[in-house]
Amino acid sequence: MLVSFFSQSSRKIVKYVLLTVVLPIAFLSLSGILRILDLAVYDLGFHLRPSEPMDERIVIVEWTEENLQTYEETTFSDENLAALVEKIQAQQPSLIAFDIYRDIPVYSPRLSDEENSQAYKRLQELFRSTPNLFGIEKILEPKINPPKVLKEKEQIAASDLPSDRDGFIRRSYIFPILSKEGEPRDVPYIGSRLAGEYLVRKGLKTDLLDNNSLIFYDDDEQNLVILNPLKNFAGAYNDDRQGLDFLINWRKGETLFRRVSAGEITSNQIPPDLFSDRLVIIGNVSSATGDRHPIPLNRWRRTDKIGTYGVETFGVEIVAQVASSIISAALDGRPLMKPAPKIIEILLFLASVGAIIKFIAKSSYSRKNLYLATLLPALSITGILLLCCFVAHNLGWWLPVAISIASVWVVYLAIIYYLNRKQELDKFLSLDLLAGDLKHRLGNKLHSFKSSSRLIKTSFKKFESILPKDEQEVLEAEENFNKAVLNIDKEVSILTRYNMQLDRFLKYSHLNIIELTNSLDANQTVETIVNRFFAENDDGNPICVLKQYDGKIPTETEISTVVLEIVLNNLLENAVWAVSAKARTAHEYFPTICVKTRLSKNRKIEFIVEDNGIGIRRAYLKEIFQPFESFRSEKSSGLGLYIAKKLVTSYGGTIGVESTLRKGSKFIFSLPLINRNHPRFFDNFLSFLRKE
C-alpha cells in the first residue's frame, strides 16, 4: 500500500512530506524542543561513561567551609595566600594559578592594620618573584581587574566562562574576546592558558593558526593536538558566540584530582612532594562564598551535596577540568570533544528516515495492526541512533541525533496514520457500496412485496364474489387469508423501517467521507425537515406540533443538512413514539410536540425537541446515548441516539436530555454557529492529499 502511495504524483508526495514531516520538524526545531533533547543526550553521554583514573598532574588547593570557620575569613586573606604560595613554591610545582580575584588587598580580621599591610606587601613581592604564578581577571562585563604586578608581567588569564541558555557550562573559551577582524584579543581563559603553559614546560610547542586554531606539537611534530574553535553546537545556537570556544571533555571519576585544604598546607599536614612538577590551582570551595556552576556531570545525578556529581560544581574544579582536557589530549591521547561534520548528521538523518519508511512499506502488505508491526523497528532505529551518539561521544565526537529521532517518529506516526485511515476509509467505502446494493435489492423486493399484497387482495375480492357465502370452508379460508394479509402488511411495515434505517446508514457513511456543510437558513431548514417528517409519518392520530424559531439566528450559517435531518428525524421519531404510547393509556390527554431553535450566549445554535409523552426513567438517562440501549418498551435497535450523538459531537456540538417520567422529555443539541474548526481535520487532510 505504501509503495503505491509513494508512486503517486510528485505533487501529492510533496504536499504530504511538507505537512506531516517538514513542518512538524521545523516547529520542533524553532521551538527549542529538539535542542533540549540534544543537550540532554549530550550530558547523558558523560554520565554513562566509565569512571576514569585521577589526573595526577593537577592539584586543587581549597579554601573550605572549615577554613572559613577556623580563620574567620570568607576567602584567602593576603597573609594566608602568601603563606600558601611560599609553601607550594617550595616544592617546585610546574605552575601555580589563582581562581580567586586579587585586585585589592584582603585583610584578615585576626591581624592589626600594620600586620595586614605587611602581609599585602609580602604577597606583592611573591607576585614579582614567582615566574610560574598566574592570576585572573574578568574581561567581560561586569569586569574585575587583575593583580597589577601580575598584569605587568603578563601572568594573567581570563576567568570568563560561556554558558548555554539552560545555565550549564559545556564550553570553555580559548579567548573570550575577538577583534573586529576576528582575531584573538586580550588574554586567554585561565584553564586554556594553564594547559598551554604546562605543555610548553613539557617540551611541546604551541602556535595559533590563521583560522584561530591552537595547536600543540613536539620537535618531530608528533603528539599533534589541534584545539579548533567551535563553529556549531546544539547548545550554542544563539548563545554567547563572541569569543573562541571549544567543548570541554569532562573527566568522570569519584576522585578527579588531588585535593588539599589551605589549613592542611599551613599546618604542614601534606606530603613533601605533593606539588612537585604539578599544576596547582588555588580556589574557594566554601559553601558560603565559593562560585558554583552546573555542568553535564551534574545533570543526571541530582544530590543534596555540593561538589563532584552534586547539584553544581565549583569554579576551581571547572578550571582543572579544562586544563586536564587539553593536557590529556596532548600527553595521553584522550580525545578532545568536537562536533561531528554536518554531512554525517545529514547522512544519519536520511538513513533513519529511509529505514523507517522501508520497514513501514514492508509491513503495510500485512493489513494487521500496523502500529504494533512497525513499533519495534521505530524503537530499534531510535536505539541505534542513540548508540551511535554514545559511541561517537566516547570517541570525542558530538553527534546530534535529536532531529533524526524526531523525524523517525514523525514519519512513523504520519504514514502509519495515513495508511490506517486510508484502510478504514477503504473499508467504509466497501461497506457503503455493499449497503447501497442491499438498499437497492431491498427496495426492489419491498416494491414487489407490496404489489403482490395488493394483487392478492384484489384477486380475493373477485374470487369472493363468485362463491356461496354460506359455505363453512370458504369462510374459514377467508379468515385465514385475512390473517395472512395482515401478517404480510406487518412484515412490509418492518421491511420499510429497515429500509429507512439503511438509508440513514448510507447518509452517515457518506458524511464520514465527504464534508457536507452548506451555507443555509437554519430555521427554514428545520421547518422543512419537520414538515417532511410529519407528512411521511401521518398515521391518523392527532398530534399538536408547535414551532418556535429564534429570529436572532443568522440567515446564512454553515451547517450540515445531513446532520440536521438525521438527528432531528431521530428525535422526532422518539417524540412521536412517546406521545403515542401515552395516548393509549391516558384520558383527556392531547399529544404535543414542540420544536424550537435559539441562539445561545456562546454563539451556538440550539435545537430543541420537547414532548409531553411518557418520559424516560432516570436510570436510563445516562445510558440512552450508548449503542444498543433503548428507553422504549418495544424492541428497538438502540442505535438512533448513539448515531445522533456521534454526528453532533463530530461537528463540535453537544447533545443532552431532560426528562420526567409520565410528564415528558426535552432533547437539546447544539452546533457551532460557524463550524470551521471542527475536529475532523484528518478527513479534510486526506481529501486534500487526493487533490491533483
CSV table of C-alpha atoms in Angstrom, one decimal, residues 526 530 546 548-549 568 571-572 593-598 605-611 665-670:
chain,number,residue,atom,x,y,z
A,526,VAL,CA,-35.6,22.9,10.4
A,530,VAL,CA,-40.2,18.9,10.5
A,546,LEU,CA,-45.6,23.7,18.0
A,548,GLN,CA,-40.7,28.4,17.9
A,549,TYR,CA,-37.8,29.7,15.9
A,568,LEU,CA,-34.0,15.8,14.0
A,571,LEU,CA,-35.6,12.9,18.0
A,572,LEU,CA,-39.0,13.5,16.3
A,593,ILE,CA,-44.5,18.1,20.3
A,594,CYS,CA,-42.6,21.4,20.3
A,595,VAL,CA,-39.7,22.1,18.1
A,596,LYS,CA,-37.5,25.2,18.9
A,597,THR,CA,-34.3,26.9,17.8
A,598,ARG,CA,-32.4,29.5,19.7
A,605,ILE,CA,-27.4,27.2,17.6
A,606,GLU,CA,-29.5,25.1,19.9
A,607,PHE,CA,-32.2,22.8,18.5
A,608,ILE,CA,-34.9,21.6,21.0
A,609,VAL,CA,-37.4,18.8,20.6
A,610,GLU,CA,-39.8,18.6,23.5
A,611,ASP,CA,-42.8,16.4,24.1
A,665,SER,CA,-38.9,14.7,27.7
A,666,LYS,CA,-36.8,17.5,26.2
A,667,PHE,CA,-33.8,16.8,23.9
A,668,ILE,CA,-31.4,19.7,23.2
A,669,PHE,CA,-28.5,19.6,20.8
A,670,SER,CA,-26.3,22.4,19.7
